[in-house]
Amino acid sequence: MITTTGLTKVYRSRGRDVTALDGVDLHVREGEVFGVIGQSGAGKSSLIRCVNLLERPTAGTVTVDGLDLTALAGRGPRAGRELRRARSRIGMVFQHFNLLSSRTVQDNVELPLEILGHSGADRSRKALELLDLVGLADKAKSYPAQLSGGQKQRVGIARALAGDPKVLLSDEATSALDPETTRSILRLLRDLNRQLGLTVLLITHEMDVVKSVCDSAALMENGRIVESGTVGELLATPGSELAAALFPVGGAASGDDRTVLDVTFQGEAATQPVISQLSRTYNIDISILGAAIDTVGGLQVGRMRIELPGRYEDNVVPVGFLREQGLQIDLVGQEPALVKEGAK
Ligand SMILES: Nc1ncnc2c1ncn2[C@@H]1O[C@H](COP(=O)(O)OP(=O)(O)OP(=O)(O)O)[C@@H](O)[C@H]1O
Ligand SMILES: [Mg+2]
């Protein structure tokens, strides 16, 4: 639904070039909630602003719903009209809501429809329908100043939906909100995604946001995407930074001469019989340091941190046994000397 290839953005600021996007290849599938996470300055806002061409990319292409937006930009009046029409099908939600304070809630939602040239009756019907959808039917005649932050963001979302978009872009939509309100806004985005089949690309610096609503995620660093995939794929990727952050388990080794492993399983699989088989087969004592079962991006995931006596070199065979059972095994803390030598 959204594809970028080699997307690059260089800002020229006070005679100095700042590369905010450095060849980003992003692929967001139709109907999914895709989260882009990264630290401040990683290029997240630049990415989202280039996706709807609020910002003109320096190089690369952006395709939304099969239409190459970058090809339309700057190609004369006809292409300009096409680009505007394409952009009206991309809704955008902002961190600070960007509502007009002099207009009522309803008039704020009607604004994009005015720009699209809809008639008064049509606008009013649509705005009330959308306000109902976001749970604010009774606030149509209020002004933004009379609303809470969460309510303002609901208005922002209703306005973003006015052009019947297929894609919703959200730049830190919840970072000005408290945790409870954040959850309710995320639930709303998730419901809209399901009810309307809306594809959502959201930008955040909070892992909890990714964890609670995203089907897929990408990690951005210095203008590049360094990890990306469905939540299931990420959790199944050994050494994935995103996976570790999405689903941490605690527990420290009880001594130097120990091997600590994170065992991850998805869905119905359970580790319990495997662990007791391991213990019996190799006659070793296994300690469980930590364990958790959680729902990440709608997937049931379990992770257990276990400790085996001896260093990694002494446990190559038992670790191999666990991997053969189809479990994902990540070595924690210790430098896997054998693995390194093997890789040379
Ligand atoms: N209009 C601009 N002119 C010059 N440099 C800019 C401009 N916008 C962004 N930058 C620079 O581009 C880089 C990426 O900025 P961007 O706003 O995309 O980051 P971000 O990941 O959204 O950060 P945050 O989490 O703080 O919002 C930063 O180094 C920033 O200073
Ligand atoms: Mg930003």
PDB file of N, CA and C in Angstrom, residues 154-231:
ATOM      1  N   ARG A 154      -9.116  13.084  18.987  1.00  0.00           N
ATOM      2  CA  ARG A 154     -10.222  12.411  18.287  1.00  0.00           C
ATOM      3  C   ARG A 154     -10.752  13.294  17.154  1.00  0.00           C
ATOM      4  N   VAL A 155     -10.819  14.593  17.411  1.00  0.00           N
ATOM      5  CA  VAL A 155     -11.238  15.514  16.348  1.00  0.00           C
ATOM      6  C   VAL A 155     -10.206  15.471  15.212  1.00  0.00           C
ATOM      7  N   GLY A 156      -8.932  15.472  15.597  1.00  0.00           N
ATOM      8  CA  GLY A 156      -7.864  15.405  14.593  1.00  0.00           C
ATOM      9  C   GLY A 156      -7.997  14.147  13.731  1.00  0.00           C
ATOM     10  N   ILE A 157      -8.385  13.054  14.360  1.00  0.00           N
ATOM     11  CA  ILE A 157      -8.542  11.795  13.623  1.00  0.00           C
ATOM     12  C   ILE A 157      -9.769  11.867  12.718  1.00  0.00           C
ATOM     13  N   ALA A 158     -10.873  12.426  13.253  1.00  0.00           N
ATOM     14  CA  ALA A 158     -12.090  12.570  12.426  1.00  0.00           C
ATOM     15  C   ALA A 158     -11.779  13.419  11.195  1.00  0.00           C
ATOM     16  N   ARG A 159     -11.043  14.516  11.411  1.00  0.00           N
ATOM     17  CA  ARG A 159     -10.693  15.392  10.284  1.00  0.00           C
ATOM     18  C   ARG A 159      -9.833  14.631   9.267  1.00  0.00           C
ATOM     19  N   ALA A 160      -8.898  13.810   9.779  1.00  0.00           N
ATOM     20  CA  ALA A 160      -8.023  13.058   8.871  1.00  0.00           C
ATOM     21  C   ALA A 160      -8.812  12.048   8.037  1.00  0.00           C
ATOM     22  N   LEU A 161      -9.997  11.651   8.543  1.00  0.00           N
ATOM     23  CA  LEU A 161     -10.796  10.648   7.831  1.00  0.00           C
ATOM     24  C   LEU A 161     -11.781  11.263   6.842  1.00  0.00           C
ATOM     25  N   ALA A 162     -11.845  12.602   6.830  1.00  0.00           N
ATOM     26  CA  ALA A 162     -12.884  13.282   6.044  1.00  0.00           C
ATOM     27  C   ALA A 162     -12.817  12.937   4.551  1.00  0.00           C
ATOM     28  N   GLY A 163     -11.620  12.810   4.006  1.00  0.00           N
ATOM     29  CA  GLY A 163     -11.497  12.534   2.568  1.00  0.00           C
ATOM     30  C   GLY A 163     -11.602  11.052   2.233  1.00  0.00           C
ATOM     31  N   ASP A 164     -12.167  10.237   3.143  1.00  0.00           N
ATOM     32  CA  ASP A 164     -12.238   8.780   2.960  1.00  0.00           C
ATOM     33  C   ASP A 164     -10.887   8.194   2.578  1.00  0.00           C
ATOM     34  N   PRO A 165      -9.871   8.449   3.396  1.00  0.00           N
ATOM     35  CA  PRO A 165      -8.531   7.987   3.028  1.00  0.00           C
ATOM     36  C   PRO A 165      -8.423   6.469   3.102  1.00  0.00           C
ATOM     37  N   LYS A 166      -7.486   5.940   2.341  1.00  0.00           N
ATOM     38  CA  LYS A 166      -7.168   4.518   2.456  1.00  0.00           C
ATOM     39  C   LYS A 166      -5.980   4.345   3.391  1.00  0.00           C
ATOM     40  N   VAL A 167      -5.280   5.458   3.595  1.00  0.00           N
ATOM     41  CA  VAL A 167      -4.064   5.433   4.391  1.00  0.00           C
ATOM     42  C   VAL A 167      -4.124   6.542   5.426  1.00  0.00           C
ATOM     43  N   LEU A 168      -3.743   6.197   6.656  1.00  0.00           N
ATOM     44  CA  LEU A 168      -3.677   7.209   7.708  1.00  0.00           C
ATOM     45  C   LEU A 168      -2.230   7.284   8.197  1.00  0.00           C
ATOM     46  N   LEU A 169      -1.681   8.502   8.200  1.00  0.00           N
ATOM     47  CA  LEU A 169      -0.332   8.696   8.707  1.00  0.00           C
ATOM     48  C   LEU A 169      -0.442   9.399  10.053  1.00  0.00           C
ATOM     49  N   SER A 170       0.341   8.962  11.007  1.00  0.00           N
ATOM     50  CA  SER A 170       0.245   9.553  12.330  1.00  0.00           C
ATOM     51  C   SER A 170       1.649   9.824  12.856  1.00  0.00           C
ATOM     52  N   ASP A 171       1.917  11.090  13.136  1.00  0.00           N
ATOM     53  CA  ASP A 171       3.237  11.463  13.663  1.00  0.00           C
ATOM     54  C   ASP A 171       3.132  11.755  15.152  1.00  0.00           C
ATOM     55  N   GLU A 172       3.507  10.796  15.971  1.00  0.00           N
ATOM     56  CA  GLU A 172       3.498  10.962  17.432  1.00  0.00           C
ATOM     57  C   GLU A 172       2.134  11.424  17.929  1.00  0.00           C
ATOM     58  N   ALA A 173       1.069  10.789  17.430  1.00  0.00           N
ATOM     59  CA  ALA A 173      -0.293  11.236  17.760  1.00  0.00           C
ATOM     60  C   ALA A 173      -0.601  11.166  19.248  1.00  0.00           C
ATOM     61  N   THR A 174       0.139  10.346  19.983  1.00  0.00           N
ATOM     62  CA  THR A 174      -0.206  10.181  21.397  1.00  0.00           C
ATOM     63  C   THR A 174       0.846  10.735  22.352  1.00  0.00           C
ATOM     64  N   SER A 175       1.916  11.336  21.819  1.00  0.00           N
ATOM     65  CA  SER A 175       2.993  11.667  22.764  1.00  0.00           C
ATOM     66  C   SER A 175       2.701  12.909  23.598  1.00  0.00           C
ATOM     67  N   ALA A 176       1.602  13.636  23.287  1.00  0.00           N
ATOM     68  CA  ALA A 176       1.229  14.747  24.172  1.00  0.00           C
ATOM     69  C   ALA A 176       0.145  14.305  25.172  1.00  0.00           C
ATOM     70  N   LEU A 177      -0.143  13.006  25.213  1.00  0.00           N
ATOM     71  CA  LEU A 177      -1.270  12.522  26.021  1.00  0.00           C
ATOM     72  C   LEU A 177      -0.793  11.651  27.186  1.00  0.00           C
ATOM     73  N   ASP A 178      -1.629  11.561  28.232  1.00  0.00           N
ATOM     74  CA  ASP A 178      -1.266  10.701  29.362  1.00  0.00           C
ATOM     75  C   ASP A 178      -1.473   9.226  28.972  1.00  0.00           C
ATOM     76  N   PRO A 179      -0.927   8.292  29.774  1.00  0.00           N
ATOM     77  CA  PRO A 179      -0.956   6.878  29.376  1.00  0.00           C
ATOM     78  C   PRO A 179      -2.358   6.317  29.119  1.00  0.00           C
ATOM     79  N   GLU A 180      -3.315   6.672  29.959  1.00  0.00           N
ATOM     80  CA  GLU A 180      -4.669   6.137  29.795  1.00  0.00           C
ATOM     81  C   GLU A 180      -5.296   6.654  28.487  1.00  0.00           C
ATOM     82  N   THR A 181      -5.142   7.956  28.246  1.00  0.00           N
ATOM     83  CA  THR A 181      -5.686   8.544  27.019  1.00  0.00           C
ATOM     84  C   THR A 181      -4.958   7.974  25.804  1.00  0.00           C
ATOM     85  N   THR A 182      -3.659   7.774  25.950  1.00  0.00           N
ATOM     86  CA  THR A 182      -2.882   7.153  24.877  1.00  0.00           C
ATOM     87  C   THR A 182      -3.488   5.818  24.493  1.00  0.00           C
ATOM     88  N   ARG A 183      -3.798   5.013  25.508  1.00  0.00           N
ATOM     89  CA  ARG A 183      -4.383   3.693  25.220  1.00  0.00           C
ATOM     90  C   ARG A 183      -5.704   3.823  24.480  1.00  0.00           C
ATOM     91  N   SER A 184      -6.524   4.806  24.880  1.00  0.00           N
ATOM     92  CA  SER A 184      -7.829   4.906  24.226  1.00  0.00           C
ATOM     93  C   SER A 184      -7.688   5.379  22.780  1.00  0.00           C
ATOM     94  N   ILE A 185      -6.726   6.262  22.521  1.00  0.00           N
ATOM     95  CA  ILE A 185      -6.503   6.714  21.139  1.00  0.00           C
ATOM     96  C   ILE A 185      -5.938   5.565  20.292  1.00  0.00           C
ATOM     97  N   LEU A 186      -5.043   4.781  20.884  1.00  0.00           N
ATOM     98  CA  LEU A 186      -4.483   3.650  20.139  1.00  0.00           C
ATOM     99  C   LEU A 186      -5.568   2.626  19.822  1.00  0.00           C
ATOM    100  N   ARG A 187      -6.470   2.423  20.790  1.00  0.00           N
ATOM    101  CA  ARG A 187      -7.597   1.499  20.534  1.00  0.00           C
ATOM    102  C   ARG A 187      -8.448   2.015  19.380  1.00  0.00           C
ATOM    103  N   LEU A 188      -8.667   3.334  19.385  1.00  0.00           N
ATOM    104  CA  LEU A 188      -9.464   3.923  18.301  1.00  0.00           C
ATOM    105  C   LEU A 188      -8.781   3.694  16.949  1.00  0.00           C
ATOM    106  N   LEU A 189      -7.474   3.921  16.888  1.00  0.00           N
ATOM    107  CA  LEU A 189      -6.750   3.715  15.624  1.00  0.00           C
ATOM    108  C   LEU A 189      -6.851   2.250  15.178  1.00  0.00           C
ATOM    109  N   ARG A 190      -6.729   1.368  16.151  1.00  0.00           N
ATOM    110  CA  ARG A 190      -6.820  -0.063  15.850  1.00  0.00           C
ATOM    111  C   ARG A 190      -8.232  -0.411  15.325  1.00  0.00           C
ATOM    112  N   ASP A 191      -9.263   0.140  15.979  1.00  0.00           N
ATOM    113  CA  ASP A 191     -10.647  -0.128  15.545  1.00  0.00           C
ATOM    114  C   ASP A 191     -10.885   0.401  14.138  1.00  0.00           C
ATOM    115  N   LEU A 192     -10.375   1.597  13.863  1.00  0.00           N
ATOM    116  CA  LEU A 192     -10.571   2.183  12.533  1.00  0.00           C
ATOM    117  C   LEU A 192      -9.857   1.336  11.482  1.00  0.00           C
ATOM    118  N   ASN A 193      -8.666   0.881  11.856  1.00  0.00           N
ATOM    119  CA  ASN A 193      -7.904   0.002  10.973  1.00  0.00           C
ATOM    120  C   ASN A 193      -8.730  -1.239  10.622  1.00  0.00           C
ATOM    121  N   ARG A 194      -9.387  -1.805  11.618  1.00  0.00           N
ATOM    122  CA  ARG A 194     -10.160  -3.030  11.376  1.00  0.00           C
ATOM    123  C   ARG A 194     -11.476  -2.735  10.670  1.00  0.00           C
ATOM    124  N   GLN A 195     -12.216  -1.728  11.187  1.00  0.00           N
ATOM    125  CA  GLN A 195     -13.558  -1.437  10.640  1.00  0.00           C
ATOM    126  C   GLN A 195     -13.502  -0.925   9.211  1.00  0.00           C
ATOM    127  N   LEU A 196     -12.557  -0.035   8.947  1.00  0.00           N
ATOM    128  CA  LEU A 196     -12.524   0.632   7.647  1.00  0.00           C
ATOM    129  C   LEU A 196     -11.476   0.030   6.714  1.00  0.00           C
ATOM    130  N   GLY A 197     -10.737  -0.959   7.204  1.00  0.00           N
ATOM    131  CA  GLY A 197      -9.662  -1.536   6.395  1.00  0.00           C
ATOM    132  C   GLY A 197      -8.561  -0.522   6.102  1.00  0.00           C
ATOM    133  N   LEU A 198      -8.433   0.436   7.020  1.00  0.00           N
ATOM    134  CA  LEU A 198      -7.496   1.535   6.844  1.00  0.00           C
ATOM    135  C   LEU A 198      -6.060   1.054   7.100  1.00  0.00           C
ATOM    136  N   THR A 199      -5.157   1.418   6.209  1.00  0.00           N
ATOM    137  CA  THR A 199      -3.739   1.139   6.439  1.00  0.00           C
ATOM    138  C   THR A 199      -3.177   2.288   7.271  1.00  0.00           C
ATOM    139  N   VAL A 200      -2.479   1.959   8.355  1.00  0.00           N
ATOM    140  CA  VAL A 200      -1.985   3.004   9.257  1.00  0.00           C
ATOM    141  C   VAL A 200      -0.459   2.947   9.335  1.00  0.00           C
ATOM    142  N   LEU A 201       0.173   4.073   9.066  1.00  0.00           N
ATOM    143  CA  LEU A 201       1.624   4.185   9.277  1.00  0.00           C
ATOM    144  C   LEU A 201       1.814   5.145  10.421  1.00  0.00           C
ATOM    145  N   LEU A 202       2.329   4.664  11.527  1.00  0.00           N
ATOM    146  CA  LEU A 202       2.486   5.563  12.659  1.00  0.00           C
ATOM    147  C   LEU A 202       3.927   5.646  13.107  1.00  0.00           C
ATOM    148  N   ILE A 203       4.257   6.839  13.556  1.00  0.00           N
ATOM    149  CA  ILE A 203       5.608   7.158  13.984  1.00  0.00           C
ATOM    150  C   ILE A 203       5.566   7.348  15.483  1.00  0.00           C
ATOM    151  N   THR A 204       6.519   6.783  16.170  1.00  0.00           N
ATOM    152  CA  THR A 204       6.512   6.940  17.614  1.00  0.00           C
ATOM    153  C   THR A 204       7.923   6.770  18.160  1.00  0.00           C
ATOM    154  N   HIS A 205       8.143   7.265  19.384  1.00  0.00           N
ATOM    155  CA  HIS A 205       9.404   6.910  20.032  1.00  0.00           C
ATOM    156  C   HIS A 205       9.125   6.035  21.249  1.00  0.00           C
ATOM    157  N   GLU A 206       7.853   5.578  21.371  1.00  0.00           N
ATOM    158  CA  GLU A 206       7.482   4.758  22.518  1.00  0.00           C
ATOM    159  C   GLU A 206       7.235   3.304  22.108  1.00  0.00           C
ATOM    160  N   MET A 207       8.024   2.423  22.704  1.00  0.00           N
ATOM    161  CA  MET A 207       7.906   1.011  22.371  1.00  0.00           C
ATOM    162  C   MET A 207       6.523   0.464  22.715  1.00  0.00           C
ATOM    163  N   ASP A 208       5.898   0.997  23.774  1.00  0.00           N
ATOM    164  CA  ASP A 208       4.573   0.501  24.163  1.00  0.00           C
ATOM    165  C   ASP A 208       3.537   0.703  23.062  1.00  0.00           C
ATOM    166  N   VAL A 209       3.699   1.779  22.301  1.00  0.00           N
ATOM    167  CA  VAL A 209       2.771   2.054  21.204  1.00  0.00           C
ATOM    168  C   VAL A 209       2.888   0.946  20.160  1.00  0.00           C
ATOM    169  N   VAL A 210       4.125   0.625  19.824  1.00  0.00           N
ATOM    170  CA  VAL A 210       4.364  -0.439  18.842  1.00  0.00           C
ATOM    171  C   VAL A 210       3.786  -1.754  19.363  1.00  0.00           C
ATOM    172  N   LYS A 211       4.064  -2.000  20.637  1.00  0.00           N
ATOM    173  CA  LYS A 211       3.660  -3.268  21.235  1.00  0.00           C
ATOM    174  C   LYS A 211       2.148  -3.442  21.237  1.00  0.00           C
ATOM    175  N   SER A 212       1.418  -2.357  21.506  1.00  0.00           N
ATOM    176  CA  SER A 212      -0.017  -2.551  21.656  1.00  0.00           C
ATOM    177  C   SER A 212      -0.793  -2.548  20.345  1.00  0.00           C
ATOM    178  N   VAL A 213      -0.334  -1.863  19.299  1.00  0.00           N
ATOM    179  CA  VAL A 213      -1.177  -1.806  18.101  1.00  0.00           C
ATOM    180  C   VAL A 213      -0.558  -2.264  16.789  1.00  0.00           C
ATOM    181  N   CYS A 214       0.764  -2.414  16.737  1.00  0.00           N
ATOM    182  CA  CYS A 214       1.354  -2.603  15.404  1.00  0.00           C
ATOM    183  C   CYS A 214       1.410  -4.064  14.959  1.00  0.00           C
ATOM    184  N   ASP A 215       1.131  -4.285  13.686  1.00  0.00           N
ATOM    185  CA  ASP A 215       1.318  -5.602  13.074  1.00  0.00           C
ATOM    186  C   ASP A 215       2.762  -5.753  12.632  1.00  0.00           C
ATOM    187  N   SER A 216       3.349  -4.634  12.202  1.00  0.00           N
ATOM    188  CA  SER A 216       4.728  -4.638  11.720  1.00  0.00           C
ATOM    189  C   SER A 216       5.435  -3.416  12.278  1.00  0.00           C
ATOM    190  N   ALA A 217       6.749  -3.458  12.268  1.00  0.00           N
ATOM    191  CA  ALA A 217       7.490  -2.319  12.784  1.00  0.00           C
ATOM    192  C   ALA A 217       8.842  -2.208  12.110  1.00  0.00           C
ATOM    193  N   ALA A 218       9.374  -0.981  12.141  1.00  0.00           N
ATOM    194  CA  ALA A 218      10.716  -0.738  11.642  1.00  0.00           C
ATOM    195  C   ALA A 218      11.441   0.144  12.644  1.00  0.00           C
ATOM    196  N   LEU A 219      12.721  -0.088  12.772  1.00  0.00           N
ATOM    197  CA  LEU A 219      13.557   0.719  13.656  1.00  0.00           C
ATOM    198  C   LEU A 219      14.407   1.638  12.791  1.00  0.00           C
ATOM    199  N   MET A 220      14.349   2.947  13.099  1.00  0.00           N
ATOM    200  CA  MET A 220      15.141   3.921  12.328  1.00  0.00           C
ATOM    201  C   MET A 220      16.296   4.447  13.151  1.00  0.00           C
ATOM    202  N   GLU A 221      17.440   4.546  12.500  1.00  0.00           N
ATOM    203  CA  GLU A 221      18.615   5.167  13.120  1.00  0.00           C
ATOM    204  C   GLU A 221      19.326   5.982  12.057  1.00  0.00           C
ATOM    205  N   ASN A 222      19.639   7.215  12.368  1.00  0.00           N
ATOM    206  CA  ASN A 222      20.389   8.075  11.440  1.00  0.00           C
ATOM    207  C   ASN A 222      19.871   8.041  10.009  1.00  0.00           C
ATOM    208  N   GLY A 223      18.561   8.175   9.863  1.00  0.00           N
ATOM    209  CA  GLY A 223      17.996   8.265   8.521  1.00  0.00           C
ATOM    210  C   GLY A 223      17.909   6.957   7.772  1.00  0.00           C
ATOM    211  N   ARG A 224      18.194   5.862   8.457  1.00  0.00           N
ATOM    212  CA  ARG A 224      18.091   4.559   7.796  1.00  0.00           C
ATOM    213  C   ARG A 224      17.184   3.627   8.581  1.00  0.00           C
ATOM    214  N   ILE A 225      16.613   2.653   7.859  1.00  0.00           N
ATOM    215  CA  ILE A 225      15.863   1.604   8.535  1.00  0.00           C
ATOM    216  C   ILE A 225      16.830   0.469   8.808  1.00  0.00           C
ATOM    217  N   VAL A 226      17.030   0.169  10.089  1.00  0.00           N
ATOM    218  CA  VAL A 226      18.022  -0.855  10.428  1.00  0.00           C
ATOM    219  C   VAL A 226      17.387  -2.215  10.718  1.00  0.00           C
ATOM    220  N   GLU A 227      16.090  -2.222  11.039  1.00  0.00           N
ATOM    221  CA  GLU A 227      15.371  -3.489  11.220  1.00  0.00           C
ATOM    222  C   GLU A 227      13.954  -3.258  10.779  1.00  0.00           C
ATOM    223  N   SER A 228      13.338  -4.280  10.194  1.00  0.00           N
ATOM    224  CA  SER A 228      11.953  -4.118   9.780  1.00  0.00           C
ATOM    225  C   SER A 228      11.318  -5.479   9.554  1.00  0.00           C
ATOM    226  N   GLY A 229      10.029  -5.583   9.833  1.00  0.00           N
ATOM    227  CA  GLY A 229       9.330  -6.848   9.595  1.00  0.00           C
ATOM    228  C   GLY A 229       8.042  -6.907  10.372  1.00  0.00           C
ATOM    229  N   THR A 230       7.298  -8.008  10.207  1.00  0.00           N
ATOM    230  CA  THR A 230       6.120  -8.181  11.042  1.00  0.00           C
ATOM    231  C   THR A 230       6.618  -8.444  12.463  1.00  0.00           C
ATOM    232  N   VAL A 231       5.735  -8.206  13.424  1.00  0.00           N
ATOM    233  CA  VAL A 231       6.135  -8.423  14.810  1.00  0.00           C
ATOM    234  C   VAL A 231       6.595  -9.873  15.001  1.00  0.00           C
TER     235      VAL A 231
END
